[in-house]
Each structure stands twice: as C-alpha cells, then as structure tokens.
Short mmCIF file of C-alpha atoms and ligand atoms in Angstrom, two decimals:
data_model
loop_
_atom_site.label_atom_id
_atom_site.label_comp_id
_atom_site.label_asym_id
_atom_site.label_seq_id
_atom_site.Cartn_x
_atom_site.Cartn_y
_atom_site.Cartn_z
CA UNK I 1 2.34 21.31 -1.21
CA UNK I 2 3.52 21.82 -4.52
CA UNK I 3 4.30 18.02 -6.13
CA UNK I 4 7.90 18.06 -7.54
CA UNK I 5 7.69 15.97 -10.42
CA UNK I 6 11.52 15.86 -10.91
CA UNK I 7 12.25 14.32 -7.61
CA UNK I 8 9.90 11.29 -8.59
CA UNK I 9 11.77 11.58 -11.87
CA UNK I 10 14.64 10.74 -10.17
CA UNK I 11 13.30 8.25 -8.20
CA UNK I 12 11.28 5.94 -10.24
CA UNK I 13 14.73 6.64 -13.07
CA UNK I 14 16.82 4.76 -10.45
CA UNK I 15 14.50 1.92 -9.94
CA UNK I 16 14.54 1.61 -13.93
CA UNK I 17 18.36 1.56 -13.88
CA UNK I 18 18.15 -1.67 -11.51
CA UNK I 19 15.80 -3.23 -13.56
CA UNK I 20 17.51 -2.93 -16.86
CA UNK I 21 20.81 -3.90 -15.05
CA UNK I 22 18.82 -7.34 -14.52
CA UNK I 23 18.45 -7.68 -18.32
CA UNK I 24 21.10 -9.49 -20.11
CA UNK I 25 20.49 -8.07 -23.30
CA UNK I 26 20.25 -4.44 -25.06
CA UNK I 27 17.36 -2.37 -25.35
CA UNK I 28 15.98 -0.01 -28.31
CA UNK I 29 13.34 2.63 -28.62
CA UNK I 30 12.88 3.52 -32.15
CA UNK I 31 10.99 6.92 -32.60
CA UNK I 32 9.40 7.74 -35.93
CA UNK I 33 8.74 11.66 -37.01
CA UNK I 34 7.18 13.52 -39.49
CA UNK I 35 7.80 16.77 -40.56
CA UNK I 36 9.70 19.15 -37.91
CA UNK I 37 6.75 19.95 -35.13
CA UNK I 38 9.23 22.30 -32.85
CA UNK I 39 7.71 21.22 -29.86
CA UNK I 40 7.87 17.46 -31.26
CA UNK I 41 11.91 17.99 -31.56
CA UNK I 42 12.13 19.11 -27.79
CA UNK I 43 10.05 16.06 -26.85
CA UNK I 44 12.46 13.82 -28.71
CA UNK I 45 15.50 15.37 -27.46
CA UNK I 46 14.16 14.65 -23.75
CA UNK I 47 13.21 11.00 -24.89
CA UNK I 48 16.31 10.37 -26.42
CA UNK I 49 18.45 12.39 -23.49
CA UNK I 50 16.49 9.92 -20.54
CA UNK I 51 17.22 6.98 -22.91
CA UNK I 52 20.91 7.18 -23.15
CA UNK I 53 21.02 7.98 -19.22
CA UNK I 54 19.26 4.67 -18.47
CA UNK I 55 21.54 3.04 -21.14
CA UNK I 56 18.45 2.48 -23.18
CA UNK I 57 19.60 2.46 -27.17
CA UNK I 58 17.78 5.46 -29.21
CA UNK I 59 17.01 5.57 -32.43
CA UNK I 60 15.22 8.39 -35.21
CA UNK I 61 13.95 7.82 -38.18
CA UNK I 62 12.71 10.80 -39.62
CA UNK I 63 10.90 12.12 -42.76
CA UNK I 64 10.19 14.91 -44.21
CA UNK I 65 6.70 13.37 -45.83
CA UNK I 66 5.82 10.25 -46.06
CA UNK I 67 2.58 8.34 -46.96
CA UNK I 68 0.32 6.18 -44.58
CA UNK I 69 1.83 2.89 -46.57
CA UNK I 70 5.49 3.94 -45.88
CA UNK I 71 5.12 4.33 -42.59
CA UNK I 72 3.05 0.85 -42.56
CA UNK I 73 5.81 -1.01 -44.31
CA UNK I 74 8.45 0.59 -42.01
CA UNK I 75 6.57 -0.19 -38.67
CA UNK I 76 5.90 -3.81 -40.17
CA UNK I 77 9.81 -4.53 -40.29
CA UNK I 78 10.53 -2.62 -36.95
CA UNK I 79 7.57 -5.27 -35.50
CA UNK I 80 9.55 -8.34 -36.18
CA UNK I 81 13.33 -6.92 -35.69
CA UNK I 82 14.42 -8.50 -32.56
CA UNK I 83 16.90 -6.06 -31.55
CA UNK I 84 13.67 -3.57 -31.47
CA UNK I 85 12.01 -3.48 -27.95
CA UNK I 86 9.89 -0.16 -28.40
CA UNK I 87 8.20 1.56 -31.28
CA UNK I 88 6.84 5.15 -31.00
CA UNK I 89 4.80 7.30 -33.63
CA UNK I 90 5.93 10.95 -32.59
CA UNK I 91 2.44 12.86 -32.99
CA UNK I 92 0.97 15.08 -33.96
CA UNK I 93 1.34 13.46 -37.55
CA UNK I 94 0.74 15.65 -40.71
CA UNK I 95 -2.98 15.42 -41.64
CA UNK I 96 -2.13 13.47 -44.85
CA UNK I 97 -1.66 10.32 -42.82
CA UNK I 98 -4.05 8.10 -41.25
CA UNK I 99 -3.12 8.03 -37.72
CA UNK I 100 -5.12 5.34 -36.95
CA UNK I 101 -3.78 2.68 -39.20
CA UNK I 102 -0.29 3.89 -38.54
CA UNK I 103 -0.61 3.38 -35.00
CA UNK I 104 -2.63 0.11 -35.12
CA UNK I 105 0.28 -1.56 -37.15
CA UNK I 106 2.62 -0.72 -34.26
CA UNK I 107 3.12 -4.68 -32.23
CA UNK I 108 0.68 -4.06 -29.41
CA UNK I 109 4.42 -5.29 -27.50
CA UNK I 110 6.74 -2.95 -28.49
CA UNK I 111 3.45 -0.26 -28.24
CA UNK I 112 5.59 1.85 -25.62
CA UNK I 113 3.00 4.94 -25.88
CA UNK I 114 0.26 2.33 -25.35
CA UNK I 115 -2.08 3.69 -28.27
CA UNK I 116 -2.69 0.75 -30.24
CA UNK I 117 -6.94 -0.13 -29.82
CA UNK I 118 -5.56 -3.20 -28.24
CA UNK I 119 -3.46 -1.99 -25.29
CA UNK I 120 -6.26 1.00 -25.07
CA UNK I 121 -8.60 -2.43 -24.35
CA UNK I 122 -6.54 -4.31 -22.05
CA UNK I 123 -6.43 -1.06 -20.12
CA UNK I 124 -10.23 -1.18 -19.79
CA UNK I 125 -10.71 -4.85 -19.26
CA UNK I 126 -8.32 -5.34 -16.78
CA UNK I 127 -5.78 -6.81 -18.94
CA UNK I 128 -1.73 -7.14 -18.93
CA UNK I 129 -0.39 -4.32 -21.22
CA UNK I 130 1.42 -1.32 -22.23
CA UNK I 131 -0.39 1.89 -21.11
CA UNK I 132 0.38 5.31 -22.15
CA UNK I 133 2.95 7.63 -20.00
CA UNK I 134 0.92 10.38 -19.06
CA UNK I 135 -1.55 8.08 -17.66
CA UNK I 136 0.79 5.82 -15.54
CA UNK I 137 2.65 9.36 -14.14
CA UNK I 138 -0.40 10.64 -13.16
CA UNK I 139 -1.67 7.45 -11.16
CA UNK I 140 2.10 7.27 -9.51
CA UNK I 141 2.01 11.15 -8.24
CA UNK I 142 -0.50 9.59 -5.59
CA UNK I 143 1.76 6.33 -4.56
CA UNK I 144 4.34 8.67 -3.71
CA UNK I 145 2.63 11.58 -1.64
CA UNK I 146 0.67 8.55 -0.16
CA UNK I 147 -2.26 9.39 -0.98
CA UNK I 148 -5.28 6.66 -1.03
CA UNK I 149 -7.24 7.08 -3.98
CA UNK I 150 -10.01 4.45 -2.71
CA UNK I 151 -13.36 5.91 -2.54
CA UNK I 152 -12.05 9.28 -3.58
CA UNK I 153 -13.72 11.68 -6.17
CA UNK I 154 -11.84 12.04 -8.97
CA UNK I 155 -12.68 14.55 -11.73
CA UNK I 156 -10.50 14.35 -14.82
CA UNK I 157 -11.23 16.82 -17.45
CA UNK I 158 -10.37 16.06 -20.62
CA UNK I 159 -11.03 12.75 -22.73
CA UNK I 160 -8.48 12.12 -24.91
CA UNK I 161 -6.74 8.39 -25.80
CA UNK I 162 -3.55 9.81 -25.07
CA UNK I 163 -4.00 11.27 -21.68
CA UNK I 164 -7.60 11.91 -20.11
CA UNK I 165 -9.44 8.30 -21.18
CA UNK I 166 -6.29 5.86 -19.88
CA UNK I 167 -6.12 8.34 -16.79
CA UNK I 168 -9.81 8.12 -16.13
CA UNK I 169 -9.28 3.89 -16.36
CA UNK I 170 -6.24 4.04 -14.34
CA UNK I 171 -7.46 5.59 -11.74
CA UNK I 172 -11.23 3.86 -11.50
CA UNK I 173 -8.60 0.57 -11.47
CA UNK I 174 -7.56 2.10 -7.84
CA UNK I 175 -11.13 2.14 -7.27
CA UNK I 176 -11.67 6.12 -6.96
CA UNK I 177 -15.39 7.56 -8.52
CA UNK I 178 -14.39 8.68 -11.62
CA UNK I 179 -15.88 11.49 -13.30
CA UNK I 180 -14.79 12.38 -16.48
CA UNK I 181 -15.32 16.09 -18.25
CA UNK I 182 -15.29 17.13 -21.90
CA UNK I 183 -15.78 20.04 -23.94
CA UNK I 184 -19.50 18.90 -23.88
CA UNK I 185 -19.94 18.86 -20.04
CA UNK I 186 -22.30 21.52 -18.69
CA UNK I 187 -21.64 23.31 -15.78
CA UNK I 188 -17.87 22.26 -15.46
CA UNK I 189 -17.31 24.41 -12.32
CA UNK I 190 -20.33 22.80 -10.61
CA UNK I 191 -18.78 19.06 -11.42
CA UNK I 192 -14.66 19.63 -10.48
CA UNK I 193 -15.86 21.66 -7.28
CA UNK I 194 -16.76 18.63 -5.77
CA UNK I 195 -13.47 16.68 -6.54
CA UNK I 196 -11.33 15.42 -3.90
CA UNK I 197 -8.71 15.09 -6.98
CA UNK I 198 -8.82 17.03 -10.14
CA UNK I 199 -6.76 16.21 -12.84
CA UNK I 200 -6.71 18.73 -15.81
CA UNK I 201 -5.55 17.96 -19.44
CA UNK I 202 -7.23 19.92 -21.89
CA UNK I 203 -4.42 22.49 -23.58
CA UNK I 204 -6.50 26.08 -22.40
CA UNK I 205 -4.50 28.40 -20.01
CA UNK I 206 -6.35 29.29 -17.10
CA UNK I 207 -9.55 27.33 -18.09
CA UNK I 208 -9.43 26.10 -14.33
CA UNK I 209 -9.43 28.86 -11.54
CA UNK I 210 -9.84 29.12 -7.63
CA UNK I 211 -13.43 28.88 -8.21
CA UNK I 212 -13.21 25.13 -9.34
CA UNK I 213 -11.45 23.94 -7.02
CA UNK I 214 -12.79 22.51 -3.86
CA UNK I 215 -11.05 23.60 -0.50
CA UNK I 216 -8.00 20.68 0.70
CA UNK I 217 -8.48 18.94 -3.17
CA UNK I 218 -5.50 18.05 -5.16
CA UNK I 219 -5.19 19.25 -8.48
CA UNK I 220 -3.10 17.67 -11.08
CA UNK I 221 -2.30 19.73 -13.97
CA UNK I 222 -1.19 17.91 -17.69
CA UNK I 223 -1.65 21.03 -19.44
CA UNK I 224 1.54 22.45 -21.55
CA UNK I 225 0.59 25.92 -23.02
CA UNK I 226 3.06 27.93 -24.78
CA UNK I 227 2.69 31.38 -23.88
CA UNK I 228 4.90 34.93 -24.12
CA UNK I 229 5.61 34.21 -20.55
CA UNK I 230 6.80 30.70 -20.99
CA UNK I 231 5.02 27.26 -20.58
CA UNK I 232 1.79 27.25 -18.11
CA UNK I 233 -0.51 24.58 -17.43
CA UNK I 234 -4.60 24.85 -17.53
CA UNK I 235 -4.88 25.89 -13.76
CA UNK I 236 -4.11 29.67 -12.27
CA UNK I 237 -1.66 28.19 -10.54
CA UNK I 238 -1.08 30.87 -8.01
CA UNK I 239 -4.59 31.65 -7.33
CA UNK I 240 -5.12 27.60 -6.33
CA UNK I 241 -1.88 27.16 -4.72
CA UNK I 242 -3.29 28.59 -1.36
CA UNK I 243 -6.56 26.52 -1.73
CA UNK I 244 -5.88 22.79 -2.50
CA UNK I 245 -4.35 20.54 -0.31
CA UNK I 246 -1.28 19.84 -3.40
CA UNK I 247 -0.79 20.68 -6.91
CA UNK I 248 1.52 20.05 -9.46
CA UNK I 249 3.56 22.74 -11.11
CA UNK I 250 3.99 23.62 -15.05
CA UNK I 251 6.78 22.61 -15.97
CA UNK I 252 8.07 20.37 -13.68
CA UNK I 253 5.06 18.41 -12.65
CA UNK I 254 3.93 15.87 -14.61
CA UNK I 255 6.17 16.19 -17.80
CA UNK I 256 8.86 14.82 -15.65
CA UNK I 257 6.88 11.65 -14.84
CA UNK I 258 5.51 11.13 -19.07
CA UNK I 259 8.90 10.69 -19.94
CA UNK I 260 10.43 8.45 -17.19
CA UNK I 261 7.19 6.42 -17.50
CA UNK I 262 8.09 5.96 -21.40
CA UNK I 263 11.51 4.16 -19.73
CA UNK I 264 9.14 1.98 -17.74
CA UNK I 265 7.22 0.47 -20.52
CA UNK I 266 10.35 -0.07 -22.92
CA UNK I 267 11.37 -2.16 -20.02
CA UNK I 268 7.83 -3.95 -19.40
CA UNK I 269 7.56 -4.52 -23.43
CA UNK I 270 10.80 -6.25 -23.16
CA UNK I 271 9.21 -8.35 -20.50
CA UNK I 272 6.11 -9.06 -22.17
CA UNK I 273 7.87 -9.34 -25.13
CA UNK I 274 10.22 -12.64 -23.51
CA UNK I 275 7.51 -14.16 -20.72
CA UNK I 276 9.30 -12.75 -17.94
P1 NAD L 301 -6.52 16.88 -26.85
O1 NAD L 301 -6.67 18.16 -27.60
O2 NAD L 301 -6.41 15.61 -27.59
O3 NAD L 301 -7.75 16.72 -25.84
C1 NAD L 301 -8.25 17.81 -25.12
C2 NAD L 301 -9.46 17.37 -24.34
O4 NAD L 301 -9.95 18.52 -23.64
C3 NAD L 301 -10.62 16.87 -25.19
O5 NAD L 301 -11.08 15.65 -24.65
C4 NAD L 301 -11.71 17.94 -25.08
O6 NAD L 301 -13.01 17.39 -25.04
C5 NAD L 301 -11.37 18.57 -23.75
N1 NAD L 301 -11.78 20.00 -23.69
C6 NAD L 301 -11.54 20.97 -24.60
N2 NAD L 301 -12.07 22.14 -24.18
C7 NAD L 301 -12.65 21.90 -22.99
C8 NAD L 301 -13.37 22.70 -22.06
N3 NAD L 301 -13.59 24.00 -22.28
N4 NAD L 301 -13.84 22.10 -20.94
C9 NAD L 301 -13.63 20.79 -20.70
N5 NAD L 301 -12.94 19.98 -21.53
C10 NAD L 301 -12.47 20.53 -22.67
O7 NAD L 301 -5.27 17.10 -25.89
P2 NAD L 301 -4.35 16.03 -25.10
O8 NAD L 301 -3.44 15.37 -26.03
O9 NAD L 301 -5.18 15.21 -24.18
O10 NAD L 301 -3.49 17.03 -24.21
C11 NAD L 301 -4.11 17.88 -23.26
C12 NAD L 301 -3.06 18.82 -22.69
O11 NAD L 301 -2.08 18.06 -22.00
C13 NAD L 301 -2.28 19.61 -23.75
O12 NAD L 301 -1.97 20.88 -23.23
C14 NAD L 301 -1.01 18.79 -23.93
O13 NAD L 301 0.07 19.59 -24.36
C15 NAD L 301 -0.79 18.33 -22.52
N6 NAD L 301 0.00 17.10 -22.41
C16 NAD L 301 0.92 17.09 -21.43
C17 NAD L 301 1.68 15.97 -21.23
C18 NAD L 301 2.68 15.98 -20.12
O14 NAD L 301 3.51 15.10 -20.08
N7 NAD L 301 2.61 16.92 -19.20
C19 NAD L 301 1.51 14.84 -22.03
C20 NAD L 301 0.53 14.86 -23.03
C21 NAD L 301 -0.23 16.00 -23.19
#
C-alpha cells in the first residue's frame, strides 16, 4: 500500500474547518523569515496557501538580516498581541543568529512548531502542549490505516528536535518499543531490519534500501532531497515498495500531513491560549 498523504490532508483539513467554525473569534499565524532560503519560500507559500483555505489569517514578516535582539524584541510584542494566536521562526536561520534564544522567546502558547525547550518537555513528561508537525503527522498516518502501534517495534532514524526526537516520544506515548538511530548508531541495517515500523528522517537519498527493511514492515519516509530528478525521500522507494507491508511516498506522503498538522496546533494554541 502506498499511504496517500493528501487524502489525510484532506481529511484531517475538514475536521479543522469545523473546529475553527466553533471559534467566535479570528485566528493569526505570524511567520518570521530570514534571508530568502528558496526552499523556505515554497514552505511559506504552502503555509500561507492552507491558512487562507481554513480561513486562518497569515501574516510575513520578513528580513533581509537581522540580529538575535531584533528578532527577540519582535517575538516579545507578537507574545502579548492578542489578535496573535501562532508564532513561527521559519528555519533554517542565518548562522549569525542564536537559534536557541530566538526560539525560546517564542510564548510556549502561540509555539505552533512546538520547539520551545518547554513544549519539547511537556512532550516528554506527558504534559498538555504544542508539539511539532512532523511529529503529530507521522503518529496520525497509523490512526488512519488502523494500524495498532501497541507493542510494535518502532525504529526511527534520525534524532533531531524538529522531527526524529518528538516522533520517537510520540510514538513511545502509544506505547510502541522505540528505538531510535543516529549518525552514531553501528550497524544501522542490523537495528531497522527488525522494525515492524521504520520511520526515516535523516536528509540522505537512498541511505535506506530493500536490505533494511524487514519483510510486511511499514516504512515512513520524512526525507525531502532535492535531486536532478526531482524531490526523493531517504528510502529506494521502488526497491521497498514490493517488500513492506505500506510506505509513504516522496512527495506526497508526509509533507502533506506537516503542514495540515501546523493548522491543528494554531487551533489547539488558541485553546490553550483561552482554557477551552
Ligand atoms: P537534521 O539534519 O536536523 O537531522 C538529521 C538526523 O539524521 C540527525 O539526527 C543525524 O544524527 C541523523 N543522521 C545523519 N546521517 C545519518 C546516517 N548515516 N545514519 C543514521 N542517522 C543519520 O534533519 P531534520 O530537520 O530532522 O530533517 C530530516 C529530513 O526530513 C530532511 O530531509 C528534511 O528535509 C526532512 N523533513 C521533512 C519534513 C516533511 O514534512 N516531510 C519536515 C521536516 C523535515
């Protein structure tokens, strides 16, 4: 099966509709860029394109360079403007900036990428909070091909905050044995071989082939690689295709399910944001 990530776009879009038609009053993402990363700009144009379907207000501030204190002193006023529900820091940012302290000024409730340290810690203790996109998408890919993640083993390879670590937490919350791979790992064929579920975000075409993947497992591919042949994931797609039980396509997978999931938490920060 391969996992159309578009249909549960369309899906999970409509239930958002209904819930911001419950919401007497107007919601606003606020995305802030720096410089003019060419795949950044396509990422905004989706974010901003879902956002004014859903009826979801959209707004860019952009710079051409700007220090770590601007961008503090901007967040700080976005954090108490009330007719701001979500704030998102567009990375990569230029290497100039601290990241870090950028991010960590962002109100952990209108934290719609679910970055900050303390929505990362929520995540892990079990708390209420905003957690990043990729990481929700992924975990919802198995609610809708009804798939039972209890007891499974999952291998996720790749560790970062944005992706890989909240997955890794998200899906040990569903109780599945979580196993999580790095560039450090030894023997990485002889660990996701054994997964019921492999879920692959590292950014290396083709890092993953047949030979990783166990017979019947279902492989989950975050990877976005630019090639001459268009985007790919990290898995040979076509060589796995006939081996696992379902996989999800590059594009079309789980890019689909980052950006709808972005919808969802402007929504929940609006929530946590007013008790609701
Ligand atoms: P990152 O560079 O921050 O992290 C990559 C991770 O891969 C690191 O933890 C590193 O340890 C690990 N790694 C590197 N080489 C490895 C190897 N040989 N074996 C095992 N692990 C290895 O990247 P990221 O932000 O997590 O993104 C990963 C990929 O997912 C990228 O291609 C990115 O474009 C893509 N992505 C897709 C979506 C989406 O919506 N589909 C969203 C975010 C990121």
């Amino acid at each position: 099966m391969i996992i159309d990530g578009k249909q549960i776009q369309i899906k999970k879009k409509n239930e958002i509709v209904s819930l911001i038609k419950d919401i007497s009053a107007e919601l606003k993402l606020v995305v802030i860029q720096v410089g003019d990363n060419s795949a950044s700009n396509i990422y905004i144009k989706n974010k901003k394109k879902l956002c004014e379907e859903v009826g979801i207000n959209f707004e860019l501030l952009k710079y051409d360079s700007t220090s770590t204190s601007e961008l503090v002193s901007v967040i700080n006023k976005l954090n108490s403007d009330s007719s701001v529900t979500g704030i998102l820091v567009q990375l990569p940012l230029p290497e100039s900036i601290d990241k870090d302290v950028v991010i960590n000024t962002i109100s952990p409730l209108k934290d719609v990428d679910g970055l900050t340290t303390h929505n990362i810690g929520a995540l892990f203790s079990g708390k209420e909070g905003l957690y990043p996109c990729t990481a929700m998408g992924i975990v919802s890919i198995f609610d809708e091909i009804g798939y039972d993640l209890e007891g499974s083993n999952v291998v996720v390879v790749g560790r970062s905050k944005l992706v890989g670590l909240p997955a890794s937490g998200l899906l040990l919350k569903k109780n599945a044995t979580v196993t999580l791979c790095h560039s450090k790992t030894k023997n990485l064929k002889e660990v996701t071989s054994k997964a019921d579920v492999l879920v692959v975000a590292v950014g290396k075409e083709k890092l993953i082939t047949s030979n990783h993947v166990k017979n019947g497992a279902i492989v989950i591919d975050v990877g976005i690689n630019r090639t001459e042949k268009g985007l790919c994931g990290d898995c040979d797609f076509d060589n796995i295709l006939n081996k696992c039980k379902a996989i999800t396509p590059v594009p079309g997978g789980v890019g689909p399910l980052t950006v709808v999931y972005l919808l969802n938490n402007i929504v929940k920060a609006y929530k946590l944001q007013n008790k609701e």
